Amino acid sequence: MAAGRLRTVVSRVAQAIPVVIGVVVVTFLLTRMLPGDPAAYFAGAAADAQSIAEIRTALGLDRPLHEQFVFYVGDLLQGDLGQSISTGQPVAVELARRLPASLELTLLALLLSCAVALPLGILAATRPGSLADHACRVLVTAGVSLPTFFTGLALIYVFYYLLGWAPAPLGRLDFVYLEPPRVTGFFLIDAALIGDWQTWWGALRQIVLPAVTLALFTLAPLARMTRAAMLQALSSDFVRTARAAGLRRSTVLYTYAFRNALLPVITTLGMVFSFTLGANVLVEKVFAWPGIGSYAVDALVVSDYAAVQGFVLTMALLFVALNLLIDIAYTLIDPRIGFDG
Amino acid sequence: MTENSFSRAAPSRRSFLQMSGAMAAGAGVLPFLKVLPASAQADETVVVVTGQTINSLDLHRTGTNRASYQVAVNCYDRLVSFGTKELPDGSLSYDYATIVPELAESWEISEDAIVFKLKPDATFFDGTPVTAEDVRWSFERAVSVGGFPTVQMKAGLLEKPEQFEALDEHTFKVNLLRPSKLTLPDLAVPVPIVLNSALAKENATADDPWATEFVHQNTIGSGAFRVVRWDPGQQLVYERNDDWKGGPLPGARRVIVREVPNPSNRRALVVRGDVQMSFGIPNKDAQELADNPDLEVFSTPIENCIHCIGLNYAFEPFQDPDVRKAVAYAIPYADIFQTAAYGRGAPMWGGSGEIESIAWPQPFPYATDLDKAKAHLDKSGYASGFEVPISISIDLDWMEPTALLLQESLAKIGIATTIEKIPGANWRTAALVEKRLPLHLENFGGWLNTPCYYFFWAYKEGHLFNSSNYANPEVERLVDETLHMPMDDPAYAPKIKRLFEIAFEDLPRIPLWQPALNVATNGATGYEYWFHRQLDARGLARS
C-alpha cells in the first residue's frame, strides 16, 4: 500500500511538470503584453530618450522576445528567478522572506476559522432551523459580506486607536524586537524554537488582528460547507442504519457522519487557502504586513517582469503541492478513494 | 508599545546581545537595538512613517525610486548644500539663494572653473579620510552610470568625466563647459554625493564597474547618518555618525523610517503619538489635523511645481487660441482646489495679468467665468463644441476629482468629454514620451528653483515635460538665453517677463494650483522642507 502510494505521488508530481512549463510560458508572455514600459518607468521622471535607451539595454529589454525567454528559462533552471527592479532585491530572496509571512498569517487565520466554522457548521446541521443555525447564518453572512479592508480598518480603529489594546499595525514585529533567527520564517515558530517568549508574544500580538480579519472572511465558505455536508451525511442511509443499530450519538455524529462530511470540507479548505494566500493583499496593505500579495501587486503596477513571473510561478508550485496534499488527505480520510479512480 | 520588552531580568537572547552590543559599541556597523537600554533610546529615537517604499541605498543605480533619495541626503555628503530659512508661517525651509559648505570648506569661482578646498578632517564611516580623488571618482560615476543621475548632472552642465580633477589630496576642480548659474546649485542636489571610492572599487566587478550592487545594499559615505538596518518594504534604520563634519550633529541618535501603506493607519499612529512624524500625509488629513493641539502640521507649497491642465497642440481644436482661452475661463478653479487639494497649496488663477515680478509660479490672469468662456468658444472655429477625452493617471490622487469637475464645467460650454484613466506604468510613456494625450492633467516640479529652468523642461519643443507639443521660436530663444544667465543680470528679468507673457497668452499648460508637501509631527522638532520632497533627518530631534 505504502509503495503504491509513493508511486502515485511520484506520478502526480510528474503530471505537474507540464503545468509548470505552461505557467512559465504564459506568465512570460502575459507580462510582456502588459501595456507599461518598464524602461521608461525606471528611468525616472526627468529621463530623456537616451537614458531610457541605456536603461532598456541594461535591463536586456532591447533584445528580441525569444532571446529574452531563453535567458529567462536558463536562469530559471539554475534556480535564479531574476532581480526585481522595483525593490532592487533578487526575486527568490524576496519571495523566500515574504512567503512565510503570508503563509503564517493565512494558516493562522484558517486555523482560527476552522476552530469556529467546523463546530458551528456541525451545530447548525444537527439542529437545523434552531437559534444556533440562525446565529451561524448571520455570522457567516456578515463575515463574507464585509470587505476585508473594512473589517481590518474597523478592528484597528476599535482595538488600537480607541482602546489601545492592540499594538500599532506596523507589520510582523514592533521595531523594538529583533527578528528571531530564521528557521522556518514563521516568527511564532522560530521564536518558540529558541524559547524567546518576549518576541513570541510580540509577534502574536501583531498577528492577532490581521488573522481575525482574514478568519472572518474565510469563515463563511467553511461553515456553510460543513453544514451542508453534515446535513447530507446525517440524512444518508448509513447514518440511519447506525442510529437504528443503537450506536451512541457521538459515535454516529463524529465517526460516521463527520468523517464522511469531511471530504467536501477539505476540498473547500484547499480552495479557500490558495485563494486567501493570493487575495489577502488588502489585509496585507492595511496591516503593513510584508507578504507576497502586496509584493505582487506593487510589482504589477510598475511592470516589474521578474517579480511578477516569480510570484506567479511560486503560486503555481504552491497550488500543485496543495492539490497533491489534499489528494493524499482524501485517501487518508476515505480509503475507498484511489488516485487513479 | 512594548516598553516591557527590555525590562525582564531573566537572561534572554536580547539582554545578552545588549551586553555584548555595549561592549562592541563604536565597532563600526552595529546590529539593531543592541547598544542602549530602551529608556535612553526613546529619548533619542525618532520614528517616521511613510507610505513610500525605499528600494535602494544607491541613488545612482538603475531603478532607484524617488523615496530612496533620502538615503543620499542623510547618509552622504555633497561638496555644498543649501542654507536654511524661516518661512512666513514659522516653519523651516531650505534656502535656494544660500549655498553653504558641506564637504567643501571653501570654493573659488572663476570664468572656466570652480576650485573646492575640502575639509581636511572629514572621514568616511570606515575612518578613511575623504579625498579629492573620492570626489572625482564619485562625480565620474554620476555622469557615467546613465539614467536619472546623468540627466540631473547635465542640468548643471556637468557632463564629462574630464571636467573633474583632483589637484591634490584636498583640492578638487570642476572645469566648466561654460559659466552657468545652475552649476553650483546642481552640486547641492542629492545626486552628486561623495562615496568611499576605495571601498567601492574593492567591490566592483567587470560587469559592474561602479559597484552599484554593493552600494545598493551598503552606505559608504561620510554623511550624518549611516543605515544600520534595511528591511526592504518594511523599514530603514539610520544611526547617527558622531564624526560627521558636514554640519551640526543631528539631535536624534537613531531615526527609524517605517513603511505603512495605509494612510488611515499612518494618521492613527501619529495622532496617538506612537510615531513622531508622518511624512507626506494626504491633503485631506493635513486639513483635518491642522487644528489638533497635539500635532504640528506643515503644508509647504512645493517650489517651482505646478499642477496644470495640458492642452495638446497636436489636437486640432487646441490650435485655436480662442478654444484654449475658452477652456481657461471654464475651469472651476476654486472648486477643484478645495475638492482635490483640500485648500492646501497656493492658488494659481485669478492673477491681475500685470507681471510685476519674476517670482514663479505666479497666478495666471484667468478665473472661472462661463460667459467669457462661451464668448471665446463662439469666436473660435468650434462654436458648436467638440469632443475630447480627459486623460488622467490612476496613480495620482489629485487627478480624478479634478477631471470630474473639469468635465462637468466643460459640458456647460459645449465641450463633451470622457475620462480616460491610464495605469501608472503607462502614464509617463503616453503623456511625456509619446505626448499623445489631447487634454490631460500634468505636474512638473523643477529641483533647481529658477523660472528659466521650469520653462526649459515644460515649454521647449520636444522636452520631456512639454506634454502639449508646444513649439514657439521666441520661447526657444528666450529660454536658451536665460538658462545659464545669472539672475541678477539686468537682461534676465525682462526676458523672463516676456516668457510669462507668452505662457499667459499661448496656454499650452493652464496652471491650477501649486501643490503642497504635508508633514505631521507629534513629539519631534526640526522638520525642514526640501525641494527633493524627501525626509531630511539631519535636523530632527525629540521634543
mmCIF file of C-alpha atoms in Angstrom, chain B residues 351-474:
data_model
loop_
_atom_site.group_PDB
_atom_site.id
_atom_site.type_symbol
_atom_site.label_atom_id
_atom_site.label_comp_id
_atom_site.label_asym_id
_atom_site.label_seq_id
_atom_site.Cartn_x
_atom_site.Cartn_y
_atom_site.Cartn_z
ATOM 1 C CA GLY B 351 -3.927 86.941 -11.425
ATOM 2 C CA SER B 352 -4.111 90.565 -12.464
ATOM 3 C CA GLY B 353 -2.290 90.000 -15.727
ATOM 4 C CA GLU B 354 0.329 92.546 -14.716
ATOM 5 C CA ILE B 355 3.685 90.827 -14.484
ATOM 6 C CA GLU B 356 5.346 92.652 -11.622
ATOM 7 C CA SER B 357 7.981 90.183 -10.533
ATOM 8 C CA ILE B 358 9.842 87.183 -11.851
ATOM 9 C CA ALA B 359 8.535 85.052 -8.976
ATOM 10 C CA TRP B 360 7.494 81.665 -10.302
ATOM 11 C CA PRO B 361 4.993 80.102 -10.213
ATOM 12 C CA GLN B 362 2.598 83.035 -10.270
ATOM 13 C CA PRO B 363 -1.171 83.136 -10.866
ATOM 14 C CA PHE B 364 -2.331 83.254 -14.486
ATOM 15 C CA PRO B 365 -4.838 86.001 -15.397
ATOM 16 C CA TYR B 366 -7.838 83.673 -15.781
ATOM 17 C CA ALA B 367 -10.706 82.866 -13.437
ATOM 18 C CA THR B 368 -13.905 80.871 -13.730
ATOM 19 C CA ASP B 369 -16.246 82.835 -15.996
ATOM 20 C CA LEU B 370 -18.544 80.730 -18.151
ATOM 21 C CA ASP B 371 -19.842 83.721 -20.133
ATOM 22 C CA LYS B 372 -16.351 84.693 -21.213
ATOM 23 C CA ALA B 373 -15.627 81.048 -21.945
ATOM 24 C CA LYS B 374 -18.691 80.777 -24.138
ATOM 25 C CA ALA B 375 -17.821 84.050 -25.903
ATOM 26 C CA HIS B 376 -14.340 82.785 -26.728
ATOM 27 C CA LEU B 377 -15.700 79.474 -27.979
ATOM 28 C CA ASP B 378 -18.251 81.270 -30.169
ATOM 29 C CA LYS B 379 -15.449 83.327 -31.695
ATOM 30 C CA SER B 380 -13.437 80.187 -32.440
ATOM 31 C CA GLY B 381 -13.857 77.733 -35.269
ATOM 32 C CA TYR B 382 -15.579 75.342 -32.859
ATOM 33 C CA ALA B 383 -18.629 77.328 -31.787
ATOM 34 C CA SER B 384 -20.772 74.210 -31.731
ATOM 35 C CA GLY B 385 -18.334 72.448 -29.433
ATOM 36 C CA PHE B 386 -16.311 69.270 -29.903
ATOM 37 C CA GLU B 387 -15.464 66.022 -28.178
ATOM 38 C CA VAL B 388 -12.219 65.248 -26.400
ATOM 39 C CA PRO B 389 -11.073 62.729 -23.771
ATOM 40 C CA ILE B 390 -9.580 63.969 -20.485
ATOM 41 C CA SER B 391 -6.619 61.699 -19.735
ATOM 42 C CA ILE B 392 -5.534 61.088 -16.162
ATOM 43 C CA SER B 393 -3.176 58.741 -14.334
ATOM 44 C CA ILE B 394 -4.687 56.279 -11.888
ATOM 45 C CA ASP B 395 -1.731 56.644 -9.537
ATOM 46 C CA LEU B 396 -2.033 60.360 -8.829
ATOM 47 C CA ASP B 397 -4.898 61.001 -6.454
ATOM 48 C CA TRP B 398 -5.491 64.656 -7.306
ATOM 49 C CA MET B 399 -6.329 63.867 -10.924
ATOM 50 C CA GLU B 400 -9.674 62.120 -10.712
ATOM 51 C CA PRO B 401 -11.609 64.739 -8.702
ATOM 52 C CA THR B 402 -10.035 67.442 -10.868
ATOM 53 C CA ALA B 403 -11.084 65.675 -14.061
ATOM 54 C CA LEU B 404 -14.653 65.166 -12.864
ATOM 55 C CA LEU B 405 -15.128 68.838 -12.031
ATOM 56 C CA LEU B 406 -13.485 69.866 -15.278
ATOM 57 C CA GLN B 407 -15.749 67.517 -17.237
ATOM 58 C CA GLU B 408 -18.864 68.993 -15.649
ATOM 59 C CA SER B 409 -17.790 72.532 -16.374
ATOM 60 C CA LEU B 410 -16.669 71.945 -19.966
ATOM 61 C CA ALA B 411 -20.034 70.318 -20.700
ATOM 62 C CA LYS B 412 -21.683 73.669 -19.887
ATOM 63 C CA ILE B 413 -19.903 75.394 -22.761
ATOM 64 C CA GLY B 414 -20.476 72.540 -25.184
ATOM 65 C CA ILE B 415 -17.199 70.604 -24.946
ATOM 66 C CA ALA B 416 -18.125 66.965 -24.425
ATOM 67 C CA THR B 417 -15.524 64.898 -22.588
ATOM 68 C CA THR B 418 -14.905 61.354 -21.460
ATOM 69 C CA ILE B 419 -12.411 60.495 -18.744
ATOM 70 C CA GLU B 420 -9.640 58.151 -19.804
ATOM 71 C CA LYS B 421 -7.730 56.575 -16.908
ATOM 72 C CA ILE B 422 -4.231 55.389 -17.677
ATOM 73 C CA PRO B 423 -2.280 52.980 -15.442
ATOM 74 C CA GLY B 424 0.797 54.392 -13.704
ATOM 75 C CA ALA B 425 3.347 52.351 -15.644
ATOM 76 C CA ASN B 426 1.873 53.658 -18.886
ATOM 77 C CA TRP B 427 1.210 57.214 -17.938
ATOM 78 C CA ARG B 428 4.692 58.538 -18.399
ATOM 79 C CA THR B 429 5.072 56.978 -21.835
ATOM 80 C CA ALA B 430 1.709 58.243 -23.058
ATOM 81 C CA ALA B 431 1.851 61.739 -21.579
ATOM 82 C CA LEU B 432 5.510 62.677 -21.711
ATOM 83 C CA VAL B 433 7.286 60.442 -24.195
ATOM 84 C CA GLU B 434 4.676 59.985 -26.912
ATOM 85 C CA LYS B 435 2.902 63.231 -25.956
ATOM 86 C CA ARG B 436 -0.289 61.852 -27.440
ATOM 87 C CA LEU B 437 -2.912 62.953 -24.884
ATOM 88 C CA PRO B 438 -5.113 65.806 -26.248
ATOM 89 C CA LEU B 439 -6.468 67.115 -22.930
ATOM 90 C CA HIS B 440 -4.634 65.893 -19.855
ATOM 91 C CA LEU B 441 -3.521 66.712 -16.353
ATOM 92 C CA GLU B 442 0.159 67.245 -15.754
ATOM 93 C CA ASN B 443 2.560 68.085 -12.994
ATOM 94 C CA PHE B 444 6.139 69.197 -13.181
ATOM 95 C CA GLY B 445 8.376 70.477 -10.455
ATOM 96 C CA GLY B 446 11.943 71.592 -11.037
ATOM 97 C CA TRP B 447 14.596 70.898 -8.411
ATOM 98 C CA LEU B 448 16.564 73.977 -9.416
ATOM 99 C CA ASN B 449 14.384 76.881 -8.426
ATOM 100 C CA THR B 450 14.547 79.321 -11.313
ATOM 101 C CA PRO B 451 11.772 80.178 -13.777
ATOM 102 C CA CYS B 452 14.014 79.561 -16.784
ATOM 103 C CA TYR B 453 14.609 76.006 -15.554
ATOM 104 C CA TYR B 454 10.849 75.398 -15.458
ATOM 105 C CA PHE B 455 10.414 76.773 -18.968
ATOM 106 C CA PHE B 456 13.364 74.717 -20.170
ATOM 107 C CA TRP B 457 11.627 71.448 -19.208
ATOM 108 C CA ALA B 458 7.998 72.347 -19.791
ATOM 109 C CA TYR B 459 7.835 74.810 -22.694
ATOM 110 C CA LYS B 460 10.707 73.926 -25.024
ATOM 111 C CA GLU B 461 9.903 71.879 -28.098
ATOM 112 C CA GLY B 462 10.436 68.152 -27.623
ATOM 113 C CA HIS B 463 11.457 68.485 -23.982
ATOM 114 C CA LEU B 464 10.130 65.864 -21.652
ATOM 115 C CA PHE B 465 7.528 67.786 -19.664
ATOM 116 C CA ASN B 466 6.274 69.714 -22.672
ATOM 117 C CA SER B 467 3.435 67.227 -22.948
ATOM 118 C CA SER B 468 1.462 69.668 -25.130
ATOM 119 C CA ASN B 469 3.799 69.592 -28.153
ATOM 120 C CA TYR B 470 4.178 73.319 -27.757
ATOM 121 C CA ALA B 471 6.671 74.974 -30.081
ATOM 122 C CA ASN B 472 7.391 78.691 -30.251
ATOM 123 C CA PRO B 473 10.660 80.044 -31.698
ATOM 124 C CA GLU B 474 10.628 83.027 -29.358
#
